[in-house]
GROMACS .gro file of C-alpha atoms in nm:
model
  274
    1UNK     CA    1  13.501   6.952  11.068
    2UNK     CA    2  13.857   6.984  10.887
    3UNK     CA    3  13.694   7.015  10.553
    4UNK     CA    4  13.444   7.292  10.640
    5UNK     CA    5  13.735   7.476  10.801
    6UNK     CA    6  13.920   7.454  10.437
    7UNK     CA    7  13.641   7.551  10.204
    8UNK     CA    8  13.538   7.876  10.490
    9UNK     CA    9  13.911   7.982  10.467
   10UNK     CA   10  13.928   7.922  10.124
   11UNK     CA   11  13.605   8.167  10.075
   12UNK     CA   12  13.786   8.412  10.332
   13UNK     CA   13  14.117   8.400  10.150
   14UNK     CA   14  13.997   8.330   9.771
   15UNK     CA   15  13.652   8.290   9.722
   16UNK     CA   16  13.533   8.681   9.826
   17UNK     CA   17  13.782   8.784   9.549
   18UNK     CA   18  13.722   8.546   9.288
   19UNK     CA   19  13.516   8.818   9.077
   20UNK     CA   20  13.282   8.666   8.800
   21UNK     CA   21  13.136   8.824   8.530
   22UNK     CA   22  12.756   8.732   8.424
   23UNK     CA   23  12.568   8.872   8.165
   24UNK     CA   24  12.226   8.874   8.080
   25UNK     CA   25  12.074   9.016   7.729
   26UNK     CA   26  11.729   9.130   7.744
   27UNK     CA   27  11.481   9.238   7.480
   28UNK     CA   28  11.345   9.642   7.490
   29UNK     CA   29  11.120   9.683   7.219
   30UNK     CA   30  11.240   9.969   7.148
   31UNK     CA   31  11.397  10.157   6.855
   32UNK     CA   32  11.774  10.133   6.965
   33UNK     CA   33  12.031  10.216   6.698
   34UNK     CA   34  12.233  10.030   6.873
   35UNK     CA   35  12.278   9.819   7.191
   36UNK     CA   36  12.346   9.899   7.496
   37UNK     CA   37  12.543   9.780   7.782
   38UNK     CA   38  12.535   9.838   8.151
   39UNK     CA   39  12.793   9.750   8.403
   40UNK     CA   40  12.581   9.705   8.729
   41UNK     CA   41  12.742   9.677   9.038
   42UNK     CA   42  12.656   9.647   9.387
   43UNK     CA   43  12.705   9.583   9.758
   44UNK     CA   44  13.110   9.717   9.737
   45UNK     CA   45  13.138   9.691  10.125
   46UNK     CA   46  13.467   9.940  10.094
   47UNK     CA   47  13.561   9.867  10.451
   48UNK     CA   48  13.624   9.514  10.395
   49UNK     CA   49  13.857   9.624  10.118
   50UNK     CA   50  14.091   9.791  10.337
   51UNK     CA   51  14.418   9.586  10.312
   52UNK     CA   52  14.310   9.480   9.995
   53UNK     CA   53  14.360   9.758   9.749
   54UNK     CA   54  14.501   9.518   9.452
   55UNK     CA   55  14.205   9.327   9.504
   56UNK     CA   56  13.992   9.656   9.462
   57UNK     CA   57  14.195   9.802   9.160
   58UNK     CA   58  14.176   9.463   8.977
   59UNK     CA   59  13.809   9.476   8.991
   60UNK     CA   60  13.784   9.831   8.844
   61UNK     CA   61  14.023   9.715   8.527
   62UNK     CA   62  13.765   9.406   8.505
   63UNK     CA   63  13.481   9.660   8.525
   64UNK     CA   64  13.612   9.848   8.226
   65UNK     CA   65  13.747   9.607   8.021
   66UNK     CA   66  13.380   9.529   7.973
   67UNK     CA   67  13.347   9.876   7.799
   68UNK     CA   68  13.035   9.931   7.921
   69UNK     CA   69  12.798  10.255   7.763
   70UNK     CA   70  12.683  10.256   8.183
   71UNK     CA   71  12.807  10.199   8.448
   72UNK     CA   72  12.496  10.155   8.739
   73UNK     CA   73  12.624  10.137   9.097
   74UNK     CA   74  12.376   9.974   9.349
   75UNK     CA   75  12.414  10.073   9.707
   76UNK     CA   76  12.602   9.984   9.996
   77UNK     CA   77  12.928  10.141   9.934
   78UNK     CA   78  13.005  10.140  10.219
   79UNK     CA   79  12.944   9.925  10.581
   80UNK     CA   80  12.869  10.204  10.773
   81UNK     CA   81  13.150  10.485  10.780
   82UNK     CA   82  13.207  10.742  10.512
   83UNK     CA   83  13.522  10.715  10.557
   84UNK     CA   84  13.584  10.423  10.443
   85UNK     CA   85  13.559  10.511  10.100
   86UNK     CA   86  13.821  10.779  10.086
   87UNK     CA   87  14.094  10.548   9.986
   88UNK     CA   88  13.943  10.396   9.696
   89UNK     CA   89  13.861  10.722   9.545
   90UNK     CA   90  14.115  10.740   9.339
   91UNK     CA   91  14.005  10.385   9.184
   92UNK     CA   92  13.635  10.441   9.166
   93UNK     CA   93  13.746  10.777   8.953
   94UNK     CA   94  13.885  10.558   8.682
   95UNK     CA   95  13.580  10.384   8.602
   96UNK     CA   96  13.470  10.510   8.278
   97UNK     CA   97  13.142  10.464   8.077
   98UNK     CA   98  13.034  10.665   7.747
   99UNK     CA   99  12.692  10.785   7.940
  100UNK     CA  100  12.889  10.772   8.272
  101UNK     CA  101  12.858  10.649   8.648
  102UNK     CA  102  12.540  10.644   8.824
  103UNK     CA  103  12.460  10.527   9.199
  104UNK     CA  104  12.195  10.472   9.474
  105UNK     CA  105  12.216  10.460   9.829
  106UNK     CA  106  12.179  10.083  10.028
  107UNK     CA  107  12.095  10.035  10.403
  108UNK     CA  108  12.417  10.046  10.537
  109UNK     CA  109  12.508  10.382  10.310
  110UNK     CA  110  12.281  10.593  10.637
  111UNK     CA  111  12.494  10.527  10.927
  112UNK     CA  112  12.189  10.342  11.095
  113UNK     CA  113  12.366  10.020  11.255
  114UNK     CA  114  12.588  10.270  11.469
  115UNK     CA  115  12.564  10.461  11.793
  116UNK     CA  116  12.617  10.841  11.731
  117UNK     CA  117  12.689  11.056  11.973
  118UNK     CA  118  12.451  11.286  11.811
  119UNK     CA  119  12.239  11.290  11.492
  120UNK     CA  120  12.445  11.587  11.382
  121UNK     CA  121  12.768  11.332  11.388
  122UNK     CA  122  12.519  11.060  11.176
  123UNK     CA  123  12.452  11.342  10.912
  124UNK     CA  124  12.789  11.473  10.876
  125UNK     CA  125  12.902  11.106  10.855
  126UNK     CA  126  12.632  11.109  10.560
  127UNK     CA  127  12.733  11.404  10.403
  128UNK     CA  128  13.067  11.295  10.353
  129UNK     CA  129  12.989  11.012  10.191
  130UNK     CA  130  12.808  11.190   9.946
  131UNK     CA  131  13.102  11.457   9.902
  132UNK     CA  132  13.320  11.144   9.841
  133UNK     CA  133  13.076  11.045   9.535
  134UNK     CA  134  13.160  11.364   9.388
  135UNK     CA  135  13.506  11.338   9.408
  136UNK     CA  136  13.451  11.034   9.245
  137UNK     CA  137  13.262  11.132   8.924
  138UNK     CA  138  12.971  10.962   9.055
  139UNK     CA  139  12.644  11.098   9.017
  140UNK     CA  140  12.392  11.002   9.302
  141UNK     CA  141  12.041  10.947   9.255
  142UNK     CA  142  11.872  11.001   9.523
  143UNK     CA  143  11.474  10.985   9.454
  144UNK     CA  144  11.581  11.116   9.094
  145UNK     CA  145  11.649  11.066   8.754
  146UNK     CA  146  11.787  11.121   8.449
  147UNK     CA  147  11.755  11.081   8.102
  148UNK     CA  148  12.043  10.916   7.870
  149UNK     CA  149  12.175  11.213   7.627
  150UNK     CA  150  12.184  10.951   7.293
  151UNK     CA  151  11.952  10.694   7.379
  152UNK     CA  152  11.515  10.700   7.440
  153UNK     CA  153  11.602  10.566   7.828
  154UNK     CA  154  11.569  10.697   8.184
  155UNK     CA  155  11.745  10.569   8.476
  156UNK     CA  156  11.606  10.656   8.790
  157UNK     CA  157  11.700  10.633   9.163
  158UNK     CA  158  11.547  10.523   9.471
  159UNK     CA  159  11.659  10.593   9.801
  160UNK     CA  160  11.678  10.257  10.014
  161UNK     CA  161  11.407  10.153  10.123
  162UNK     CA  162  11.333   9.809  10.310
  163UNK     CA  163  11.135   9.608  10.563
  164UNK     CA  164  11.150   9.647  10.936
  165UNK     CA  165  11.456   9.697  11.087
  166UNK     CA  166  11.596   9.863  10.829
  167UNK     CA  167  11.486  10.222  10.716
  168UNK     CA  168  11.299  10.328  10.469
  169UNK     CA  169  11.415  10.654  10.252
  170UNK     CA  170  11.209  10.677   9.925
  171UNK     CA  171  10.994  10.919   9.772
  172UNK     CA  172  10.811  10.700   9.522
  173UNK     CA  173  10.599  11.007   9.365
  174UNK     CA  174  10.861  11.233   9.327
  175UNK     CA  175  11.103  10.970   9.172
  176UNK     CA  176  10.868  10.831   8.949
  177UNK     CA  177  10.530  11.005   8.890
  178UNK     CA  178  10.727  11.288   8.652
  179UNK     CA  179  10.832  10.990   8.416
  180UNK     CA  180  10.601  10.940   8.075
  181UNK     CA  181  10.430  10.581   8.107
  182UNK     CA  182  10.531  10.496   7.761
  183UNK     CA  183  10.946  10.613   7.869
  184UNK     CA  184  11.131  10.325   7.874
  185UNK     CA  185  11.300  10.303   8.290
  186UNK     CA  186  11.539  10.177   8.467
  187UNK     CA  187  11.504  10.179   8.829
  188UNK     CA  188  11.826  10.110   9.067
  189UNK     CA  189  11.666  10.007   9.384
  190UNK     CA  190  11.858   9.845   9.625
  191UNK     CA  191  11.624   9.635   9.812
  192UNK     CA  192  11.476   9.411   9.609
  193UNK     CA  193  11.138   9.361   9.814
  194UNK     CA  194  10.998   9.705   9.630
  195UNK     CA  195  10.969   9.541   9.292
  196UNK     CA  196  10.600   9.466   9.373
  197UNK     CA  197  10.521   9.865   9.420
  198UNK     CA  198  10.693   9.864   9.108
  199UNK     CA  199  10.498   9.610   8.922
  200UNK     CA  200  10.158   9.732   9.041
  201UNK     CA  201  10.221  10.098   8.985
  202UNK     CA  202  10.509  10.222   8.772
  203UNK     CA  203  10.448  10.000   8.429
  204UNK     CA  204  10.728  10.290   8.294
  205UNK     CA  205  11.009  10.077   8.496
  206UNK     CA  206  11.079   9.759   8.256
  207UNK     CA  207  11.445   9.700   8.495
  208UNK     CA  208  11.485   9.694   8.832
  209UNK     CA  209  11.839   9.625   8.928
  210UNK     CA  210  11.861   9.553   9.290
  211UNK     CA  211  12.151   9.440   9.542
  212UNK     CA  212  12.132   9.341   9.876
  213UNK     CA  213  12.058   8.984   9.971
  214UNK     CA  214  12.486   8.919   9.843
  215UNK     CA  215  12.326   8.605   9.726
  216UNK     CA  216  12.332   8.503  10.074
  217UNK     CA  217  12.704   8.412   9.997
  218UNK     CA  218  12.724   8.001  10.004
  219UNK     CA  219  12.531   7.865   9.757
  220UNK     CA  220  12.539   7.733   9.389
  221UNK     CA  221  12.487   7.950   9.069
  222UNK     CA  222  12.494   7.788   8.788
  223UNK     CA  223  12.333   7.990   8.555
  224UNK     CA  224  12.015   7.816   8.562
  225UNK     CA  225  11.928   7.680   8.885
  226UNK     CA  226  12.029   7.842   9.176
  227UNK     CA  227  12.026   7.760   9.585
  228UNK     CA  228  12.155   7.853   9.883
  229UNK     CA  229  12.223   7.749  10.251
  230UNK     CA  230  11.985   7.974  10.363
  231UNK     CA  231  11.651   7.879  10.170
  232UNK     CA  232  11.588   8.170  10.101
  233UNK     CA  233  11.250   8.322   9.963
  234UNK     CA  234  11.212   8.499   9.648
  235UNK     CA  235  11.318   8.697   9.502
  236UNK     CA  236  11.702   8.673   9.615
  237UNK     CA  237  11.893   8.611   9.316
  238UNK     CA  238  11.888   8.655   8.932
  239UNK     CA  239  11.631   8.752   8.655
  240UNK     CA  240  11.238   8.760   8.794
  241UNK     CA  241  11.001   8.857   8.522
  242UNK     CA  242  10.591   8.944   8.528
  243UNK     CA  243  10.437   9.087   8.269
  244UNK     CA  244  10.688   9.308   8.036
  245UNK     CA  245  10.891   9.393   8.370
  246UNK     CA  246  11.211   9.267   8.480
  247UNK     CA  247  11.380   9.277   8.855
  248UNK     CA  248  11.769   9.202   8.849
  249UNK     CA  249  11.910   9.092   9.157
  250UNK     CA  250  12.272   9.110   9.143
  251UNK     CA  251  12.532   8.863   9.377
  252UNK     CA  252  12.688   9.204   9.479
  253UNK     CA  253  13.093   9.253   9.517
  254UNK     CA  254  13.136   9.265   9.896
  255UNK     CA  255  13.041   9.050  10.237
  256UNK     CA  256  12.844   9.142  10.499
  257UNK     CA  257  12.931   9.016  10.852
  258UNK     CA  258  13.135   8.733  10.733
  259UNK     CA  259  13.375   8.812  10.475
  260UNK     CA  260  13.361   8.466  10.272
  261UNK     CA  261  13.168   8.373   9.960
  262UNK     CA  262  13.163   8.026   9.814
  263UNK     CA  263  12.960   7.946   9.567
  264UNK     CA  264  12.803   8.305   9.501
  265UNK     CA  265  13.111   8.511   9.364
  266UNK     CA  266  13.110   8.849   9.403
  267UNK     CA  267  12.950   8.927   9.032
  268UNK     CA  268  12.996   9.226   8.812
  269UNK     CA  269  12.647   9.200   8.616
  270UNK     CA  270  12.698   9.286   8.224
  271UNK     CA  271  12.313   9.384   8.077
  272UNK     CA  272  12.278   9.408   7.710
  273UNK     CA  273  11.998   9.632   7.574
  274UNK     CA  274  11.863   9.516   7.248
   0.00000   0.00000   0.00000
């Protein structure tokens, strides 16, 4: 009993802030002068950085001493009020990238796990938040895209989208269905259960970065094997490949419900183009 006590406070106190960096290098077959590196991040949870603002401001320093060409946020920004985000504006507008800061909504980023008064209250809530990405120098995409200035890549943008309870946001045609077959994608989705829409009809999406699951939080990563307390079925964690298409599914930053991780840092996910 005394030992589990330890290692929980030790993933309360420690372990959620004990920020790792993986990175993965994977192969385009494309032309690229040169490579290129995204910074994907996910699952930030702001609210559960309130108090800890050093915490916050050394993860944005570790974030750019990568000095990533793109940085690709990944949803859930936020647990559930906009407002929670106005303090670390001022952090999230020193992240810097050479082809900038992109970023997709995740389940929690709607306001859907509270009781508004009204839905006017819900969508001003919403509307905030997405005022508060412009203040930050983020660019939201939400069922869009964009194409690199520089480099023969498009990163696109799905609205969250996810199995029963939670809500489902996306506009798959008019995300996707503008995008050359032969363009070389890269999908932020948040939920990672959509990569088999993605496999079956979009063969222009080679990554899918996705968030989410937080690694379930206890577990072991070591690079090769992974597992968690949860058993959890795939895909949860890591690199998942079928034919020339690849789903990314990062640890994410922040906690959900309980804020501990062992095991399953909170990851900043470093993704070399070649």
């Amino acid at each position: 009993g005394i030992t589990v006590f330890i290692l929980l406070l030790s993933g309360l106190y420690w372990g959620r802030f004990n920020f790792i960096i993986k990175e993965e290098v994977i192969a385009t077959k494309r032309s690229l002068a040169t490579p290129i590196k995204i910074a994907f991040v996910s699952d930030l949870h702001l609210g559960q950085y309130h108090g800890h603002e050093k915490q916050f401001e050394k993860l944005i320093k570790l974030i750019n001493s990568q000095h990533p060409d793109l940085i690709l946020l990944g949803g859930d920004i936020i647990c559930c009020f906009a407002e929670e985000m106005l303090p670390f504006i001022p952090y999230l507008q020193r992240l810097h990238a050479r082809y900038g800061v992109y970023a997709v909504h995740g389940n929690h980023d709607y306001g859907d796990y509270f009781w508004w008064k009204n839905s006017n209250e819900k969508q001003w809530n919403h509307a905030m938040l997405e005022y508060y990405y412009q203040l930050a120098g983020i660019k939201l995409l939400n069922n869009d895209w964009v194409k690199i200035t520089g480099v023969d890549i498009v990163v696109a943008g799905i609205e969250n989208c996810g199995k029963p309870p939670f809500g489902c946001y996306a506009d798959w045609q008019k995300t996707l269905e503008s995008i050359a077959p032969d363009q070389y994608t890269i999908l932020l989705a948040h939920d990672p259960w959509n990569w088999d829409r993605v496999v079956e009809q979009y063969p222009q999406v080679k990554l899918t970065l996705s968030g989410h699951t937080h690694a379930y939080q206890f577990g072991i990563d070591n690079g090769h094997n992974r597992w968690s307390l949860f058993f959890p079925k795939k895909p949860w964690c890591g690199m998942y490949a079928q034919k020339d298409q690849i789903l990314y599914i990062s640890h994410g930053v922040g906690s959900a419900m309980f804020s501990a991780r062992l095991g399953m840092w909170p990851e900043i996910s470093i993704i070399i183009l070649r």
